[in-house]
mmCIF file of C-alpha atoms in Angstrom:
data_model
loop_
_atom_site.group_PDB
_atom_site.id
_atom_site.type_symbol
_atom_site.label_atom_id
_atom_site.label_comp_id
_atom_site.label_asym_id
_atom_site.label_seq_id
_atom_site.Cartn_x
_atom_site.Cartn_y
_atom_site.Cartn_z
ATOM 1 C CA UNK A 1 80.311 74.867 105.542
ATOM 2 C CA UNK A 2 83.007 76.626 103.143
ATOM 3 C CA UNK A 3 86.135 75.336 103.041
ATOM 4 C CA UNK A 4 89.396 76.140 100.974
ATOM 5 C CA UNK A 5 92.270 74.318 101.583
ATOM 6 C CA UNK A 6 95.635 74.216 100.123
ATOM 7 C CA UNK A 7 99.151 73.470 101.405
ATOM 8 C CA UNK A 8 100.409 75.428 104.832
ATOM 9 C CA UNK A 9 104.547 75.261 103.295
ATOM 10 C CA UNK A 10 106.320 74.125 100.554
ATOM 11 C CA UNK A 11 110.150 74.209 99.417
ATOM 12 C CA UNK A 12 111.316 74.986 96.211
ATOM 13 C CA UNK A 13 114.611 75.386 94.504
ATOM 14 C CA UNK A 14 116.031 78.457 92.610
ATOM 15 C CA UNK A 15 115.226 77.995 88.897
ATOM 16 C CA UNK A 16 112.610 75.104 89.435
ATOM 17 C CA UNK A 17 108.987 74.618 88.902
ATOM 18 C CA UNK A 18 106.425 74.370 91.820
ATOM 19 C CA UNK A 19 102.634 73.476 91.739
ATOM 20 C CA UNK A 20 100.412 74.925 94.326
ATOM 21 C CA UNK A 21 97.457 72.785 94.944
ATOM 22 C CA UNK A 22 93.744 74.372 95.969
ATOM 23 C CA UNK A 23 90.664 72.072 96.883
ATOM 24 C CA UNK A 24 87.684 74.273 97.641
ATOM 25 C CA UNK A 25 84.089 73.391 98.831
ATOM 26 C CA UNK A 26 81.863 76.478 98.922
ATOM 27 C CA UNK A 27 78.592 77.499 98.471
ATOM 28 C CA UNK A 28 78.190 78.282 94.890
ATOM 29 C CA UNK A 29 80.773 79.491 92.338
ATOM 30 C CA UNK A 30 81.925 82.749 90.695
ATOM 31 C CA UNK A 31 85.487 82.388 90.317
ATOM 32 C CA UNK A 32 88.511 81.260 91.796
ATOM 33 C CA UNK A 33 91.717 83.948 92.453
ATOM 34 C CA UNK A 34 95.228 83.747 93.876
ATOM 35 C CA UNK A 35 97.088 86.776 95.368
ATOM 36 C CA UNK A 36 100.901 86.697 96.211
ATOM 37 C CA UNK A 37 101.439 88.295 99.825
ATOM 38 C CA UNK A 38 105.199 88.687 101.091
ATOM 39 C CA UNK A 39 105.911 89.057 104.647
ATOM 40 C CA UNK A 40 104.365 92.039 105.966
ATOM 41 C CA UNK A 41 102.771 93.328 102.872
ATOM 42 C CA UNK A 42 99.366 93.284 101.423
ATOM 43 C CA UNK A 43 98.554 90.453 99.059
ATOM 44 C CA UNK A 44 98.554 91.240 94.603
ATOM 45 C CA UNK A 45 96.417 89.963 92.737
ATOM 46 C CA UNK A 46 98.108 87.133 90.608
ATOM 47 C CA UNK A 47 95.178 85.458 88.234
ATOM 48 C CA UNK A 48 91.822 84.847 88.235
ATOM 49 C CA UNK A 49 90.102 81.479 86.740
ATOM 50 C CA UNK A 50 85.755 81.101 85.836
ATOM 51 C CA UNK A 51 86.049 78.429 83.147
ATOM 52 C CA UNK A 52 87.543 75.077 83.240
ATOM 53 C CA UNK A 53 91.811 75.051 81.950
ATOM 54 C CA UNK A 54 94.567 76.413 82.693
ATOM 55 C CA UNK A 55 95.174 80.290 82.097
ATOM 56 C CA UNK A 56 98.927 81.251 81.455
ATOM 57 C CA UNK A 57 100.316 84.290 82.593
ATOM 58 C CA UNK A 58 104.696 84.870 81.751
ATOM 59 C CA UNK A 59 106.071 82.722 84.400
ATOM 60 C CA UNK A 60 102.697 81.759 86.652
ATOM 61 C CA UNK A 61 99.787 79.689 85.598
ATOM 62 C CA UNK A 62 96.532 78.843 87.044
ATOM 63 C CA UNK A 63 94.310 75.658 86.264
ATOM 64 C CA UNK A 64 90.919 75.138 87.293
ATOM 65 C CA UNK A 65 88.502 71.977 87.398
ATOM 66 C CA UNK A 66 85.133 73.308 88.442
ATOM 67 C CA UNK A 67 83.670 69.266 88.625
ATOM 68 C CA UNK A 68 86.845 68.418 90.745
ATOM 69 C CA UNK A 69 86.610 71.631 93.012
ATOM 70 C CA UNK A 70 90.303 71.985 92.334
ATOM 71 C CA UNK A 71 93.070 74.677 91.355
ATOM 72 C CA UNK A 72 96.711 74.573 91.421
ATOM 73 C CA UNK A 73 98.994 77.691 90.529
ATOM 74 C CA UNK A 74 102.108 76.994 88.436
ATOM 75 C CA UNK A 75 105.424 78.811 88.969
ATOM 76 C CA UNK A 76 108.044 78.112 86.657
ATOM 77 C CA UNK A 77 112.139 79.531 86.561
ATOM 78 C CA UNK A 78 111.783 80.072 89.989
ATOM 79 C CA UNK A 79 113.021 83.232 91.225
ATOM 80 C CA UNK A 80 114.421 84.397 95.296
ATOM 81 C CA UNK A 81 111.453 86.654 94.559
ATOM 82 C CA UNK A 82 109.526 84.279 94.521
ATOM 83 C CA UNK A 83 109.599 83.593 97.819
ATOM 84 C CA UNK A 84 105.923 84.941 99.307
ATOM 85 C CA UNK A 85 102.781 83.386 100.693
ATOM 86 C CA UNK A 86 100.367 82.206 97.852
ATOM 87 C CA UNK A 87 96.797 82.775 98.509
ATOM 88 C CA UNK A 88 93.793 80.987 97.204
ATOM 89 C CA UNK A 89 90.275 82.645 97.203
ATOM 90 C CA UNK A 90 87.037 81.270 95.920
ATOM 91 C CA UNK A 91 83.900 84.166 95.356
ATOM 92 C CA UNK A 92 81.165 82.263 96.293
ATOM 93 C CA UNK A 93 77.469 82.700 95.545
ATOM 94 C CA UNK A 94 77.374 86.155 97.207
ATOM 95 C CA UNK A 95 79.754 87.189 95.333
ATOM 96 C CA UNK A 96 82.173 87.312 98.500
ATOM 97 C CA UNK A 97 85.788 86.058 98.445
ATOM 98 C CA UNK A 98 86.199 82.169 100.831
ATOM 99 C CA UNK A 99 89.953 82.311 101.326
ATOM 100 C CA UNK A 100 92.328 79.472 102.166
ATOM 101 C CA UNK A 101 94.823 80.021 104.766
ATOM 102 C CA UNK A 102 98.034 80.347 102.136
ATOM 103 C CA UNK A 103 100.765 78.595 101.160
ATOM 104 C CA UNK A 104 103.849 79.836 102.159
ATOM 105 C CA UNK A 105 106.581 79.113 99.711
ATOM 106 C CA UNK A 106 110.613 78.797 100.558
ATOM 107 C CA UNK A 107 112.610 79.128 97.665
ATOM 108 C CA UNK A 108 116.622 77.945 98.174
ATOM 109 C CA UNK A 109 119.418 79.131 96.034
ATOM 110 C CA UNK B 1 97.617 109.093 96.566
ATOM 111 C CA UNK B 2 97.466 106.369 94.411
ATOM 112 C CA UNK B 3 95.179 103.451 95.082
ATOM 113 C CA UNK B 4 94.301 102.590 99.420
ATOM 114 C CA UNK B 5 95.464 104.671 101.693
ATOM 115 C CA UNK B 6 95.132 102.783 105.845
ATOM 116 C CA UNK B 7 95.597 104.498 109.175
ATOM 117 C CA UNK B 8 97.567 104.347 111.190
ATOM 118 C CA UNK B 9 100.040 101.923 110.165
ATOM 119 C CA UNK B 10 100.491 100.043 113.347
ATOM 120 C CA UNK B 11 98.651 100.714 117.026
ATOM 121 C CA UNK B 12 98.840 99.475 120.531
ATOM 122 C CA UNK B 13 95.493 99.984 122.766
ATOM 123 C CA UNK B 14 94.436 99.317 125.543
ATOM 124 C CA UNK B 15 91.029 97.016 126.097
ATOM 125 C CA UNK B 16 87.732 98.698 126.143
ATOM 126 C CA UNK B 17 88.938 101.919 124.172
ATOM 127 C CA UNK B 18 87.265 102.868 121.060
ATOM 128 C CA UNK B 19 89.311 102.854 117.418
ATOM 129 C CA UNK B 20 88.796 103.862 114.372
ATOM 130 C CA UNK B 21 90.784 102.633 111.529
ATOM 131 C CA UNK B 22 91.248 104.407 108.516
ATOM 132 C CA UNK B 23 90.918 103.388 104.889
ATOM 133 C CA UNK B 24 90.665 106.036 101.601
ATOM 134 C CA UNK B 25 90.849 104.636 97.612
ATOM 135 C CA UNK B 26 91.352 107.214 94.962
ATOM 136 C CA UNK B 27 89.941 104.432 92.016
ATOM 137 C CA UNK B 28 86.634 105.580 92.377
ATOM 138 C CA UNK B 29 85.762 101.699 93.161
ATOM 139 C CA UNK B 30 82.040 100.975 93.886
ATOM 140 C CA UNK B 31 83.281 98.239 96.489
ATOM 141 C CA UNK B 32 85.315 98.292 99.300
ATOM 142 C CA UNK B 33 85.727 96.117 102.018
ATOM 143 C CA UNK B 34 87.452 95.115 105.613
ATOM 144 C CA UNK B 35 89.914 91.871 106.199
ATOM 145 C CA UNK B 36 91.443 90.601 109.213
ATOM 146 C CA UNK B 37 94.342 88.421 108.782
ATOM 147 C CA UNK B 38 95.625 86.241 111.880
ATOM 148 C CA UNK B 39 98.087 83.997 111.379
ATOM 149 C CA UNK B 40 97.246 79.888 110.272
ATOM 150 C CA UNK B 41 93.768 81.735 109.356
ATOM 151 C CA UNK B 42 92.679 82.821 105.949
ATOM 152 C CA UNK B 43 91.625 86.305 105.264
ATOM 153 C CA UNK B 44 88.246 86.866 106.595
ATOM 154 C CA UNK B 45 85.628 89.558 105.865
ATOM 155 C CA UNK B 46 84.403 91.688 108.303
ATOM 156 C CA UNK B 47 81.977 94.558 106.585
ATOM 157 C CA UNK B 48 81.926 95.363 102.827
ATOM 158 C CA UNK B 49 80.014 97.732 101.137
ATOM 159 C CA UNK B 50 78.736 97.663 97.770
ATOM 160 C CA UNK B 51 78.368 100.928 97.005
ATOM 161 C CA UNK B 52 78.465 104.324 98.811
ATOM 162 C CA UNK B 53 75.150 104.351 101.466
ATOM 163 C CA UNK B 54 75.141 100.890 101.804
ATOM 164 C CA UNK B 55 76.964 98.044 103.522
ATOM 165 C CA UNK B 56 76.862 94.785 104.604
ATOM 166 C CA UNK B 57 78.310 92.506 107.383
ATOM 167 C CA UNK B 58 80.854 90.056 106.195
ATOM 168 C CA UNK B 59 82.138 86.544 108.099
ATOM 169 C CA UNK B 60 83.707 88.511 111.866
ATOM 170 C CA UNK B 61 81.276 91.365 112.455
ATOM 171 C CA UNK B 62 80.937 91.369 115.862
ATOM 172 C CA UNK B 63 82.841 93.967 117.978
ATOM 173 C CA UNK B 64 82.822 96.099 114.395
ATOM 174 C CA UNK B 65 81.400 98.867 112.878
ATOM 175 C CA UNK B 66 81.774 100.742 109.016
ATOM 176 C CA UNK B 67 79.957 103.900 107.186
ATOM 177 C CA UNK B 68 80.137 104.667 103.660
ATOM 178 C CA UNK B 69 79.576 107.836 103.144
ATOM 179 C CA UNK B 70 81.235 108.552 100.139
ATOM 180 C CA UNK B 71 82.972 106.463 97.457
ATOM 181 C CA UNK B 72 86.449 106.979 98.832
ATOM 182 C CA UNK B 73 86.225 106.351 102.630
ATOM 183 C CA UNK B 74 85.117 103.411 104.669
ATOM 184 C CA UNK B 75 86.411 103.574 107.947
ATOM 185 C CA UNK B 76 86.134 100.621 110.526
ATOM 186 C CA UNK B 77 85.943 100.778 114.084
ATOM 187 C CA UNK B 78 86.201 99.186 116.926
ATOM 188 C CA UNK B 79 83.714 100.590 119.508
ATOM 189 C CA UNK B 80 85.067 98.710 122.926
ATOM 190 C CA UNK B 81 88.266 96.791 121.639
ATOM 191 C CA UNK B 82 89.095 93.224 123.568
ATOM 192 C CA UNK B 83 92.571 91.200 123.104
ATOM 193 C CA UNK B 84 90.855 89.007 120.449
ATOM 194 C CA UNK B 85 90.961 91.529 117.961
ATOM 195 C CA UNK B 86 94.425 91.481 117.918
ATOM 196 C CA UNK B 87 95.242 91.204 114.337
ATOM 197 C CA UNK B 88 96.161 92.547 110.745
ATOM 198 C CA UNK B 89 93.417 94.367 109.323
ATOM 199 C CA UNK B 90 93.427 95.094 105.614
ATOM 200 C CA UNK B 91 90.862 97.286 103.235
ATOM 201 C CA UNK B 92 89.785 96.323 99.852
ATOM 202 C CA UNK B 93 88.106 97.922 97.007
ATOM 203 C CA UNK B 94 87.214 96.554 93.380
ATOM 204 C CA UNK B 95 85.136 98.245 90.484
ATOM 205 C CA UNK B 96 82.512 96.333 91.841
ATOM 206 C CA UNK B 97 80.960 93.748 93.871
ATOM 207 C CA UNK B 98 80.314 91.031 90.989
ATOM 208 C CA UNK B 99 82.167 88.063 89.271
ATOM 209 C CA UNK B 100 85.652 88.627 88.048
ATOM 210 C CA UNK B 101 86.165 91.837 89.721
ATOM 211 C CA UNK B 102 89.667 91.894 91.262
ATOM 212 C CA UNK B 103 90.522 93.406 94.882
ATOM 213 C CA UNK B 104 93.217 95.625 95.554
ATOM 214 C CA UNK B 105 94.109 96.324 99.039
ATOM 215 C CA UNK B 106 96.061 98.848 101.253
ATOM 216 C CA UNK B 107 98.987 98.247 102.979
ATOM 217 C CA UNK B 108 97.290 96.607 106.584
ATOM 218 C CA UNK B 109 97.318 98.127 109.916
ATOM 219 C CA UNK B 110 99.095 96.309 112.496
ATOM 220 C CA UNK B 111 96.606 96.404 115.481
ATOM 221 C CA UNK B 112 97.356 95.092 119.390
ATOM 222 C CA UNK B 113 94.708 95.392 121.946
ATOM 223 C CA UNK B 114 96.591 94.552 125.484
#
């Protein structure tokens, strides 16, 4: 079967870094995303990894190790903003999105 | 309108009547498709379509129906609704179906079914 798992919650402090672990097992490969969702809102589109490395984007990065089946999403200067569900979603040989259940992150002052 | 449109926002029904939820993108995306969100669960795919005419059952079909008549419409619905399908339901779209291609969604309807 398809699997995606990551984290359920983690706690991080204002002006910190957190890493967001992924570990996917899906049938085929054709990418690897993470969306931000707050409460109650729809989930944004954050980055998007196909090749091995780590892709930098301001404050956020996103690694990916294709042999490994792994991902982990990088937030640095943590903001109260910050605070949000972090999503991890694998397209898979059909070209359809496997998602993991999220990560919800708590960010104290 | 700018980007998806859903309808209604929230709804209470009662079991066995028939819904239709609404979902409109003005991004003249090729692909659009239908989440449900419950909670400790991932996102999972109901019915997508890949372009207008066609579409394609996704991960939760049963109990569901879409159409895609046009590019900017794809309405779901629920043809005898049972407590189960008590959930979040979200639309997508993307440029198109293939590798790379982000989705965008609208802002959920919040749907009960006593």
């Amino acid at each position: 079967g398809q699997n995606i798992d990551q984290p359920t919650e983690m706690t991080a402090t204002e002006g910190a870094i957190v890493q967001i672990n992924c570990t996917y097992q899906t049938s085929g490969f054709n990418g690897l995303f993470w969306y931000q969702q707050h409460a109650g809102e729809a989930p944004t589109f954050l980055s998007y990894n196909v090749l091995d490395g780590l892709e930098e984007k301001g404050r956020f990065s996103s690694f990916l190790s294709r042999s490994k089946g792994y991902s982990y999403l990088l937030l640095k200067e943590l903001q109260m903003k910050d605070s949000a569900s972090y999503l991890c979603a694998v397209m898979d040989s059909n070209y359809q999105l496997i998602w993991g259940a999220g990560t919800k992150l708590i960010i104290k002052p | 309108i700018a980007g998806i449109t859903q309808a209604p926002t929230s709804q209470i029904l009662a079991a066995g009547r028939r819904m239709t939820l609404r979902c409109t993108q003005d991004m003249r995306h090729n692909a659009m498709y239908w989440y449900r969100q419950d909670l400790g669960l991932g996102l999972r795919l109901i019915h997508y379509s890949n372009t207008a005419g066609t579409t394609g059952k996704g991960e939760v079909p049963d109990g569901y129906s879409v159409s895609r008549a046009n590019t900017d419409d794809f309405p779901l619905t629920l043809a005898s609704a049972v407590p189960s399908q008590t959930s979040v339901y979200f639309c997508a779209s993307s440029g198109t179906s293939g590798s790379g291609n982000e989705q965008f969604f609208g802002p959920g309807t919040r749907l009960t079914v006593l």
